[in-house]
Amino acid sequence: MKTNGAASSRSLAEGTDCEYVVVGGGTAGCVAAWRLLTETDARVILLESGSDYTSPYLKLSPGYSRLVPKGIHCTLHQTVPQMHAGNRVLEIATGRVVGGGSSVNAQVYMRGYRADYDQWGLSAGSSLWNWSTLLPHFRRLEGNQKFDGEFHGSAGPLTVADPGFFCEYSHLFVKAAQSLGLPFTADFNVGAPVGTGFLQFTARGGLRCSAAQAFLGKVRSNPRLRVVTRAQVNRVVFENQRAVGIEYVQGGRRHVLRCGGEVLLAAGALASPKLLMLSGIGPAAQLRRFDIPVLADLPGVGQNLHDHAGSPLVLAGNTRGYGYFRQDRGWRLIWNLLEYALFRRGRLTTVGGEATSFHTTRESSTPTVQIYCVPMIAYANTGADAVPAVDGIKLHVTLLRPHSRGSLSLRSADPADLPLVDPNYLADGRDLQNLIEGMRIAREIAATAPLRQELTGELQPGAAVSDDRAIADYIRSTVRTDWHPVGTCRMGRNDDPMTVVSETLAVRGVEGLRVIDASIMPNIVSANTNAPTMALADRGLSLMLSGGAATR
């Protein structure tokens, strides 16, 4: 049964455009709009800085990464030089299209460890956030094509399925990992991912299932919804410490939207803190530096930035067509296109990396690194890190729970300027040590039958790179983001000065404003962040609609 929503008494005020403004049409924003339109009678305006979800390539499983230049539908953030990673300037891409990251990502569906979510509750000092409270949200959003029951839902809007094709390298990787003693795991999403096995994806039959399709698509024709694309949001508008609207620019023209209820920030871990600071919410000293009037002195805004990161072990293969080398050209491409068009099967029904494994290091008895088997050498082919264009695989070793913490700050008071992003990769020595151990484990898998028979040599870092110091140097020169930044508006206790949002995701110090995206995560989860962001947004909407007021 629909309700009028928490803001109904204010929505009738003269001059308001809507009850709710959702800033960011990505993963979290699409979930929020869907909830508000299906469960309330409210008017909703959704603002997205990028384009609409219309390109046919976005809707194909392998389509975005292979066919669309990433700058078209992404914002490309350049980090500050990374002191512990060879002073390199790295690139972090975030979605700039309706559907956000879910429209351009690798579509992996992962949840991580139950302890990751329990830690959220401990950080917030609240029983509202833990694995048990998040699991129902995962289940109700999920339309799994394989699993159902205690841990999975099969009737939700988000399609989750096995890939439509498993290449031979993926099978060989899983078999080799088992030969080393890892158990085969059929389902990584029961709260304790261990062992080795095959991933599930938010795709089926070669078609992506983004948040734009799964959630926003269900309400797109509702007359109470207005979607505004190519909208650069400048600031949240306040009256007497209460959020009452949004100022944005579209096509060179300035607009102000007024809402009678609440403003929901869903712009992501790099854009949401920037918008808070432009609106006068953040570290007072930084705001004054740019002559931004201080509305709420919250030193935690922009802090606690962290991200999954990793380095590759690159190996040449026997060129037997076991992976995806040159499957996108010549007669192979013609065959793959025909197979897909006629039977909706084959290599075009997968994203190109189906297998993974989890490993412990000396730091912990639970896995601290994850290895993805990528059956294609998609890596630098020019410059000092060049590798030849040959058949082979990349074993990407990634940190599950990085210890390093960075920050984000304003570059200027101009909303068009990207923020200064400093993930501070490898600043904590434990991260480097875990990657060193993970690289050694990846080498063990590559040297184990039956995978070893199909590999001809190590291209990077190379057999000569063998001691810890040399491996560490290699990792510093190659470590890169997994595109999972989180934590910059973190949820916490009221007595913690670095808290940005409360247990109901209300921004401290003001009223009528919430953050509902990955920036609220106190700690990153041991998984790709797309599915967890959907679940936390859904959880946040439930708390809001049940009466969790966004107050000071």
CSV table of N, CA, C and O in Angstrom, one decimal, residues 328-437:
chain,number,residue,atom,x,y,z
A,328,ASP,N,37.7,-10.7,-31.0
A,328,ASP,CA,36.9,-9.6,-31.5
A,328,ASP,C,37.3,-9.1,-32.8
A,328,ASP,O,37.1,-7.9,-33.1
A,329,ARG,N,37.9,-9.9,-33.6
A,329,ARG,CA,38.3,-9.5,-35.0
A,329,ARG,C,38.3,-10.7,-36.0
A,329,ARG,O,38.3,-11.9,-35.5
A,330,GLY,N,38.2,-10.4,-37.2
A,330,GLY,CA,38.3,-11.4,-38.3
A,330,GLY,C,37.2,-12.4,-38.3
A,330,GLY,O,36.1,-12.1,-37.9
A,331,TRP,N,37.5,-13.6,-38.7
A,331,TRP,CA,36.5,-14.6,-38.8
A,331,TRP,C,36.0,-15.0,-37.4
A,331,TRP,O,34.8,-15.5,-37.3
A,332,ARG,N,36.8,-14.9,-36.4
A,332,ARG,CA,36.3,-15.2,-35.0
A,332,ARG,C,35.2,-14.3,-34.6
A,332,ARG,O,34.2,-14.8,-34.0
A,333,LEU,N,35.4,-13.0,-34.9
A,333,LEU,CA,34.3,-12.1,-34.6
A,333,LEU,C,33.0,-12.4,-35.3
A,333,LEU,O,31.9,-12.4,-34.8
A,334,ILE,N,33.2,-12.7,-36.6
A,334,ILE,CA,32.0,-13.1,-37.4
A,334,ILE,C,31.2,-14.3,-36.8
A,334,ILE,O,30.0,-14.3,-36.7
A,335,TRP,N,32.0,-15.3,-36.5
A,335,TRP,CA,31.4,-16.5,-35.9
A,335,TRP,C,30.7,-16.2,-34.5
A,335,TRP,O,29.6,-16.6,-34.3
A,336,ASN,N,31.4,-15.4,-33.7
A,336,ASN,CA,30.9,-15.0,-32.4
A,336,ASN,C,29.6,-14.2,-32.5
A,336,ASN,O,28.6,-14.4,-31.8
A,337,LEU,N,29.6,-13.3,-33.5
A,337,LEU,CA,28.4,-12.5,-33.7
A,337,LEU,C,27.2,-13.4,-34.2
A,337,LEU,O,26.1,-13.2,-33.8
A,338,LEU,N,27.5,-14.3,-35.1
A,338,LEU,CA,26.5,-15.2,-35.6
A,338,LEU,C,25.9,-16.1,-34.5
A,338,LEU,O,24.7,-16.3,-34.4
A,339,GLU,N,26.8,-16.6,-33.7
A,339,GLU,CA,26.4,-17.5,-32.7
A,339,GLU,C,25.5,-16.8,-31.7
A,339,GLU,O,24.5,-17.3,-31.2
A,340,TYR,N,25.9,-15.6,-31.4
A,340,TYR,CA,25.1,-14.8,-30.5
A,340,TYR,C,23.7,-14.4,-31.1
A,340,TYR,O,22.7,-14.5,-30.4
A,341,ALA,N,23.7,-14.0,-32.3
A,341,ALA,CA,22.5,-13.5,-33.0
A,341,ALA,C,21.5,-14.6,-33.2
A,341,ALA,O,20.3,-14.5,-33.0
A,342,LEU,N,22.0,-15.8,-33.5
A,342,LEU,CA,21.1,-16.9,-33.9
A,342,LEU,C,20.7,-17.7,-32.7
A,342,LEU,O,19.6,-18.2,-32.6
A,343,PHE,N,21.6,-17.9,-31.7
A,343,PHE,CA,21.3,-18.8,-30.6
A,343,PHE,C,21.4,-18.2,-29.2
A,343,PHE,O,21.2,-18.8,-28.2
A,344,ARG,N,21.8,-16.9,-29.2
A,344,ARG,CA,22.1,-16.2,-27.9
A,344,ARG,C,22.9,-17.0,-26.9
A,344,ARG,O,22.6,-17.2,-25.8
A,345,ARG,N,24.1,-17.4,-27.5
A,345,ARG,CA,25.1,-18.1,-26.7
A,345,ARG,C,26.4,-17.8,-27.2
A,345,ARG,O,26.6,-17.0,-28.1
A,346,GLY,N,27.5,-18.4,-26.6
A,346,GLY,CA,28.9,-18.1,-27.0
A,346,GLY,C,29.6,-17.0,-26.2
A,346,GLY,O,29.1,-16.6,-25.2
A,347,ARG,N,30.7,-16.6,-26.8
A,347,ARG,CA,31.6,-15.7,-26.1
A,347,ARG,C,31.0,-14.3,-25.8
A,347,ARG,O,31.4,-13.6,-24.9
A,348,LEU,N,30.0,-13.9,-26.6
A,348,LEU,CA,29.4,-12.6,-26.4
A,348,LEU,C,28.4,-12.6,-25.3
A,348,LEU,O,27.8,-11.6,-25.0
A,349,THR,N,28.2,-13.8,-24.6
A,349,THR,CA,27.3,-13.8,-23.5
A,349,THR,C,28.0,-13.8,-22.2
A,349,THR,O,27.4,-14.0,-21.1
A,350,THR,N,29.3,-13.5,-22.2
A,350,THR,CA,30.1,-13.4,-21.0
A,350,THR,C,30.8,-12.0,-21.0
A,350,THR,O,30.9,-11.4,-22.0
A,351,VAL,N,31.3,-11.6,-19.8
A,351,VAL,CA,32.0,-10.4,-19.7
A,351,VAL,C,33.5,-10.6,-19.8
A,351,VAL,O,34.2,-9.6,-19.9
A,352,GLY,N,33.9,-11.8,-19.9
A,352,GLY,CA,35.3,-12.1,-20.2
A,352,GLY,C,36.2,-12.4,-19.0
A,352,GLY,O,37.4,-12.5,-19.1
A,353,GLY,N,35.6,-12.7,-17.8
A,353,GLY,CA,36.4,-13.2,-16.7
A,353,GLY,C,35.4,-13.9,-15.7
A,353,GLY,O,34.7,-13.3,-15.0
A,354,GLU,N,35.4,-15.2,-15.8
A,354,GLU,CA,34.4,-16.0,-15.1
A,354,GLU,C,34.8,-16.6,-13.7
A,354,GLU,O,34.0,-17.0,-13.0
A,355,ALA,N,36.1,-16.7,-13.5
A,355,ALA,CA,36.6,-17.5,-12.3
A,355,ALA,C,37.4,-16.6,-11.3
A,355,ALA,O,38.0,-15.6,-11.7
A,356,THR,N,37.4,-17.1,-10.1
A,356,THR,CA,38.1,-16.3,-9.0
A,356,THR,C,38.5,-17.3,-7.9
A,356,THR,O,38.1,-18.4,-7.9
A,357,SER,N,39.3,-16.8,-7.0
A,357,SER,CA,39.7,-17.5,-5.8
A,357,SER,C,40.0,-16.6,-4.7
A,357,SER,O,40.3,-15.4,-4.9
A,358,PHE,N,39.9,-17.1,-3.4
A,358,PHE,CA,40.1,-16.3,-2.2
A,358,PHE,C,41.2,-17.0,-1.4
A,358,PHE,O,41.2,-18.2,-1.3
A,359,HIS,N,42.1,-16.1,-0.8
A,359,HIS,CA,43.3,-16.7,-0.2
A,359,HIS,C,43.6,-15.9,1.1
A,359,HIS,O,43.4,-14.7,1.2
A,360,THR,N,44.1,-16.7,2.1
A,360,THR,CA,44.5,-16.1,3.4
A,360,THR,C,46.0,-15.7,3.2
A,360,THR,O,46.7,-16.4,2.5
A,361,THR,N,46.4,-14.7,4.0
A,361,THR,CA,47.9,-14.4,4.1
A,361,THR,C,48.2,-14.5,5.6
A,361,THR,O,47.3,-14.9,6.4
A,362,ARG,N,49.4,-14.1,5.9
A,362,ARG,CA,49.8,-14.2,7.3
A,362,ARG,C,49.0,-13.3,8.3
A,362,ARG,O,49.0,-13.5,9.5
A,363,GLU,N,48.4,-12.3,7.7
A,363,GLU,CA,47.7,-11.3,8.5
A,363,GLU,C,46.4,-11.9,9.2
A,363,GLU,O,46.1,-11.5,10.3
A,364,SER,N,45.7,-12.8,8.5
A,364,SER,CA,44.4,-13.2,9.0
A,364,SER,C,44.1,-14.6,8.6
A,364,SER,O,44.6,-15.2,7.7
A,365,SER,N,43.2,-15.2,9.4
A,365,SER,CA,42.7,-16.6,9.1
A,365,SER,C,41.6,-16.6,8.1
A,365,SER,O,41.2,-17.7,7.6
A,366,THR,N,41.1,-15.4,7.8
A,366,THR,CA,40.1,-15.3,6.7
A,366,THR,C,40.7,-14.7,5.5
A,366,THR,O,41.7,-14.0,5.6
A,367,PRO,N,40.2,-15.0,4.3
A,367,PRO,CA,40.9,-14.4,3.1
A,367,PRO,C,41.1,-12.9,3.1
A,367,PRO,O,40.2,-12.2,3.5
A,368,THR,N,42.3,-12.5,2.7
A,368,THR,CA,42.7,-11.1,2.6
A,368,THR,C,42.9,-10.7,1.2
A,368,THR,O,43.0,-9.5,0.9
A,369,VAL,N,43.1,-11.6,0.3
A,369,VAL,CA,43.3,-11.3,-1.1
A,369,VAL,C,42.4,-12.1,-2.0
A,369,VAL,O,42.1,-13.3,-1.6
A,370,GLN,N,42.0,-11.6,-3.1
A,370,GLN,CA,41.2,-12.3,-4.1
A,370,GLN,C,42.0,-12.3,-5.4
A,370,GLN,O,42.6,-11.3,-5.8
A,371,ILE,N,41.9,-13.4,-6.2
A,371,ILE,CA,42.6,-13.4,-7.5
A,371,ILE,C,41.5,-13.6,-8.5
A,371,ILE,O,40.7,-14.6,-8.5
A,372,TYR,N,41.5,-12.7,-9.5
A,372,TYR,CA,40.5,-12.9,-10.6
A,372,TYR,C,41.3,-13.4,-11.8
A,372,TYR,O,42.4,-13.0,-12.2
A,373,CYS,N,40.7,-14.4,-12.5
A,373,CYS,CA,41.3,-15.0,-13.7
A,373,CYS,C,40.7,-14.2,-14.9
A,373,CYS,O,39.5,-14.4,-15.2
A,374,VAL,N,41.6,-13.5,-15.6
A,374,VAL,CA,41.1,-12.7,-16.7
A,374,VAL,C,41.7,-13.4,-17.9
A,374,VAL,O,43.0,-13.3,-18.2
A,375,PRO,N,41.0,-14.1,-18.8
A,375,PRO,CA,41.5,-14.9,-19.8
A,375,PRO,C,41.9,-14.1,-21.1
A,375,PRO,O,41.7,-14.5,-22.2
A,376,MET,N,42.6,-13.0,-20.9
A,376,MET,CA,43.0,-12.2,-22.0
A,376,MET,C,44.0,-11.2,-21.4
A,376,MET,O,43.8,-10.7,-20.3
A,377,ILE,N,45.0,-10.9,-22.1
A,377,ILE,CA,46.0,-9.9,-21.7
A,377,ILE,C,45.6,-8.5,-22.1
A,377,ILE,O,45.9,-8.0,-23.2
A,378,ALA,N,44.8,-7.9,-21.2
A,378,ALA,CA,44.3,-6.5,-21.5
A,378,ALA,C,45.1,-5.6,-20.6
A,378,ALA,O,44.7,-5.2,-19.5
A,379,TYR,N,46.3,-5.3,-21.1
A,379,TYR,CA,47.2,-4.5,-20.3
A,379,TYR,C,48.1,-3.7,-21.2
A,379,TYR,O,48.0,-3.7,-22.4
A,380,ALA,N,48.9,-2.9,-20.6
A,380,ALA,CA,49.7,-1.9,-21.3
A,380,ALA,C,50.6,-2.6,-22.4
A,380,ALA,O,51.3,-3.5,-22.1
A,381,ASN,N,50.5,-2.1,-23.6
A,381,ASN,CA,51.3,-2.6,-24.7
A,381,ASN,C,52.3,-1.5,-25.2
A,381,ASN,O,52.9,-1.7,-26.3
A,382,THR,N,52.4,-0.4,-24.5
A,382,THR,CA,53.4,0.6,-24.9
A,382,THR,C,54.1,1.0,-23.6
A,382,THR,O,53.6,0.9,-22.5
A,383,GLY,N,55.3,1.7,-23.8
A,383,GLY,CA,56.0,2.2,-22.6
A,383,GLY,C,56.8,1.2,-21.9
A,383,GLY,O,57.0,0.1,-22.3
A,384,ALA,N,57.2,1.6,-20.7
A,384,ALA,CA,58.1,0.8,-19.9
A,384,ALA,C,57.5,-0.5,-19.5
A,384,ALA,O,58.2,-1.5,-19.2
A,385,ASP,N,56.1,-0.6,-19.3
A,385,ASP,CA,55.5,-1.8,-18.8
A,385,ASP,C,54.9,-2.6,-20.0
A,385,ASP,O,53.9,-3.3,-19.8
A,386,ALA,N,55.4,-2.4,-21.2
A,386,ALA,CA,54.8,-3.1,-22.3
A,386,ALA,C,54.9,-4.6,-22.2
A,386,ALA,O,55.8,-5.2,-21.7
A,387,VAL,N,53.8,-5.2,-22.7
A,387,VAL,CA,53.8,-6.7,-22.8
A,387,VAL,C,53.3,-6.9,-24.3
A,387,VAL,O,52.6,-6.2,-24.9
A,388,PRO,N,53.8,-8.1,-24.9
A,388,PRO,CA,53.4,-8.3,-26.3
A,388,PRO,C,52.0,-8.7,-26.4
A,388,PRO,O,51.3,-9.2,-25.4
A,389,ALA,N,51.4,-8.4,-27.6
A,389,ALA,CA,50.0,-8.8,-27.9
A,389,ALA,C,50.0,-10.3,-28.2
A,389,ALA,O,50.1,-10.7,-29.4
A,390,VAL,N,49.8,-11.1,-27.2
A,390,VAL,CA,49.8,-12.6,-27.4
A,390,VAL,C,48.7,-13.2,-26.6
A,390,VAL,O,48.1,-12.5,-25.7
A,391,ASP,N,48.4,-14.4,-26.9
A,391,ASP,CA,47.4,-15.2,-26.1
A,391,ASP,C,47.9,-15.4,-24.7
A,391,ASP,O,49.1,-15.5,-24.5
A,392,GLY,N,47.0,-15.4,-23.8
A,392,GLY,CA,47.5,-15.6,-22.4
A,392,GLY,C,46.4,-15.2,-21.4
A,392,GLY,O,45.2,-15.0,-21.8
A,393,ILE,N,46.8,-15.1,-20.1
A,393,ILE,CA,45.9,-14.7,-19.1
A,393,ILE,C,46.5,-13.7,-18.1
A,393,ILE,O,47.8,-13.6,-18.1
A,394,LYS,N,45.7,-13.0,-17.4
A,394,LYS,CA,46.1,-12.1,-16.4
A,394,LYS,C,45.5,-12.6,-15.1
A,394,LYS,O,44.3,-12.8,-15.0
A,395,LEU,N,46.3,-12.8,-14.1
A,395,LEU,CA,45.8,-13.1,-12.7
A,395,LEU,C,45.9,-11.9,-11.9
A,395,LEU,O,47.0,-11.5,-11.5
A,396,HIS,N,44.7,-11.2,-11.7
A,396,HIS,CA,44.7,-9.9,-11.0
A,396,HIS,C,44.6,-10.2,-9.5
A,396,HIS,O,43.6,-10.7,-9.0
A,397,VAL,N,45.6,-9.8,-8.8
A,397,VAL,CA,45.6,-10.0,-7.3
A,397,VAL,C,45.1,-8.7,-6.6
A,397,VAL,O,45.7,-7.6,-6.8
A,398,THR,N,44.0,-8.8,-5.9
A,398,THR,CA,43.4,-7.6,-5.3
A,398,THR,C,43.3,-7.7,-3.8
A,398,THR,O,43.1,-8.8,-3.3
A,399,LEU,N,43.4,-6.6,-3.1
A,399,LEU,CA,43.2,-6.5,-1.7
A,399,LEU,C,41.7,-6.6,-1.4
A,399,LEU,O,40.9,-5.8,-2.0
A,400,LEU,N,41.3,-7.4,-0.4
A,400,LEU,CA,39.9,-7.4,0.0
A,400,LEU,C,39.6,-6.4,1.0
A,400,LEU,O,38.5,-5.7,0.9
A,401,ARG,N,40.4,-6.2,1.9
A,401,ARG,CA,40.2,-5.2,3.0
A,401,ARG,C,41.4,-4.3,3.2
A,401,ARG,O,42.2,-4.5,4.1
A,402,PRO,N,41.6,-3.3,2.3
A,402,PRO,CA,42.8,-2.5,2.4
A,402,PRO,C,42.8,-1.7,3.7
A,402,PRO,O,41.8,-1.2,4.2
A,403,HIS,N,44.0,-1.5,4.3
A,403,HIS,CA,44.2,-0.7,5.5
A,403,HIS,C,44.4,0.7,5.2
A,403,HIS,O,44.2,1.6,6.1
A,404,SER,N,45.0,1.0,4.0
A,404,SER,CA,45.3,2.4,3.7
A,404,SER,C,44.1,3.3,3.6
A,404,SER,O,43.1,2.8,3.1
A,405,ARG,N,44.2,4.5,4.1
A,405,ARG,CA,43.1,5.5,4.0
A,405,ARG,C,43.7,6.8,3.3
A,405,ARG,O,44.8,7.2,3.6
A,406,GLY,N,42.8,7.3,2.5
A,406,GLY,CA,43.2,8.6,1.8
A,406,GLY,C,42.1,9.6,2.0
A,406,GLY,O,41.4,9.6,3.0
A,407,SER,N,42.0,10.6,1.1
A,407,SER,CA,41.1,11.7,1.3
A,407,SER,C,40.7,12.3,0.0
A,407,SER,O,41.4,12.1,-1.0
A,408,LEU,N,39.7,13.1,0.1
A,408,LEU,CA,39.2,13.9,-1.1
A,408,LEU,C,39.0,15.3,-0.6
A,408,LEU,O,38.5,15.5,0.5
A,409,SER,N,39.4,16.3,-1.4
A,409,SER,CA,39.2,17.7,-1.1
A,409,SER,C,38.9,18.5,-2.3
A,409,SER,O,39.0,18.0,-3.4
A,410,LEU,N,38.4,19.7,-2.1
A,410,LEU,CA,38.0,20.6,-3.2
A,410,LEU,C,39.3,21.1,-3.9
A,410,LEU,O,40.3,21.4,-3.3
A,411,ARG,N,39.2,21.2,-5.2
A,411,ARG,CA,40.2,21.8,-6.0
A,411,ARG,C,40.0,23.4,-6.0
A,411,ARG,O,40.9,24.1,-6.0
A,412,SER,N,38.7,23.7,-6.0
A,412,SER,CA,38.3,25.1,-6.0
A,412,SER,C,36.9,25.2,-5.6
A,412,SER,O,36.2,24.2,-5.3
A,413,ALA,N,36.3,26.4,-5.6
A,413,ALA,CA,34.9,26.5,-5.3
A,413,ALA,C,34.0,26.4,-6.6
A,413,ALA,O,32.8,26.6,-6.5
A,414,ASP,N,34.7,26.2,-7.7
A,414,ASP,CA,33.9,26.0,-9.0
A,414,ASP,C,33.4,24.6,-9.1
A,414,ASP,O,34.1,23.6,-9.1
A,415,PRO,N,32.0,24.5,-9.1
A,415,PRO,CA,31.4,23.1,-9.2
A,415,PRO,C,31.9,22.3,-10.4
A,415,PRO,O,31.8,21.1,-10.4
A,416,ALA,N,32.4,23.0,-11.5
A,416,ALA,CA,32.8,22.3,-12.7
A,416,ALA,C,34.2,21.6,-12.5
A,416,ALA,O,34.5,20.7,-13.3
A,417,ASP,N,34.9,22.0,-11.5
A,417,ASP,CA,36.3,21.4,-11.2
A,417,ASP,C,36.1,20.1,-10.5
A,417,ASP,O,35.4,20.0,-9.5
A,418,LEU,N,36.9,19.1,-11.0
A,418,LEU,CA,36.9,17.8,-10.3
A,418,LEU,C,37.6,18.0,-9.0
A,418,LEU,O,38.5,18.8,-8.8
A,419,PRO,N,37.3,17.2,-8.0
A,419,PRO,CA,38.0,17.3,-6.7
A,419,PRO,C,39.4,16.7,-6.8
A,419,PRO,O,39.8,16.0,-7.7
A,420,LEU,N,40.2,17.0,-5.7
A,420,LEU,CA,41.5,16.4,-5.6
A,420,LEU,C,41.3,15.1,-4.9
A,420,LEU,O,40.8,15.0,-3.8
A,421,VAL,N,41.8,14.0,-5.5
A,421,VAL,CA,41.5,12.6,-5.1
A,421,VAL,C,42.9,12.0,-4.7
A,421,VAL,O,43.8,11.9,-5.5
A,422,ASP,N,43.0,11.6,-3.4
A,422,ASP,CA,44.2,10.9,-2.9
A,422,ASP,C,43.8,9.6,-2.2
A,422,ASP,O,43.6,9.6,-1.0
A,423,PRO,N,43.8,8.5,-2.9
A,423,PRO,CA,43.4,7.2,-2.3
A,423,PRO,C,44.5,6.7,-1.3
A,423,PRO,O,44.3,5.9,-0.5
A,424,ASN,N,45.8,7.3,-1.5
A,424,ASN,CA,46.9,6.9,-0.7
A,424,ASN,C,47.2,5.4,-0.7
A,424,ASN,O,47.4,4.8,0.3
A,425,TYR,N,47.2,4.9,-1.9
A,425,TYR,CA,47.4,3.4,-2.1
A,425,TYR,C,48.7,3.0,-1.4
A,425,TYR,O,49.7,3.7,-1.6
A,426,LEU,N,48.7,1.9,-0.8
A,426,LEU,CA,49.9,1.2,-0.2
A,426,LEU,C,50.5,2.0,0.9
A,426,LEU,O,51.7,1.7,1.3
A,427,ALA,N,49.9,3.0,1.5
A,427,ALA,CA,50.4,3.8,2.6
A,427,ALA,C,50.7,2.9,3.8
A,427,ALA,O,51.6,3.1,4.5
A,428,ASP,N,49.7,2.0,4.0
A,428,ASP,CA,49.9,1.0,5.1
A,428,ASP,C,50.7,-0.2,4.7
A,428,ASP,O,50.3,-0.8,3.7
A,429,GLY,N,51.8,-0.5,5.3
A,429,GLY,CA,52.7,-1.5,4.9
A,429,GLY,C,52.0,-2.9,4.8
A,429,GLY,O,52.4,-3.8,4.1
A,430,ARG,N,50.9,-3.1,5.6
A,430,ARG,CA,50.2,-4.4,5.5
A,430,ARG,C,49.6,-4.6,4.1
A,430,ARG,O,49.5,-5.8,3.7
A,431,ASP,N,49.2,-3.6,3.5
A,431,ASP,CA,48.6,-3.8,2.1
A,431,ASP,C,49.6,-4.3,1.1
A,431,ASP,O,49.4,-5.2,0.4
A,432,LEU,N,50.8,-3.7,1.2
A,432,LEU,CA,51.9,-4.2,0.3
A,432,LEU,C,52.3,-5.6,0.6
A,432,LEU,O,52.5,-6.4,-0.3
A,433,GLN,N,52.4,-5.9,1.9
A,433,GLN,CA,52.8,-7.3,2.3
A,433,GLN,C,51.7,-8.3,1.8
A,433,GLN,O,52.0,-9.4,1.3
A,434,ASN,N,50.4,-8.0,1.9
A,434,ASN,CA,49.4,-8.9,1.5
A,434,ASN,C,49.4,-9.1,0.0
A,434,ASN,O,49.2,-10.2,-0.5
A,435,LEU,N,49.7,-8.0,-0.8
A,435,LEU,CA,49.8,-8.2,-2.2
A,435,LEU,C,51.1,-9.0,-2.6
A,435,LEU,O,51.0,-9.7,-3.6
A,436,ILE,N,52.1,-8.8,-1.9
A,436,ILE,CA,53.3,-9.7,-2.2
A,436,ILE,C,53.0,-11.1,-2.0
A,436,ILE,O,53.3,-12.0,-2.9
A,437,GLU,N,52.3,-11.5,-0.9
A,437,GLU,CA,51.9,-12.9,-0.7
A,437,GLU,C,50.9,-13.3,-1.7
A,437,GLU,O,50.9,-14.5,-2.2
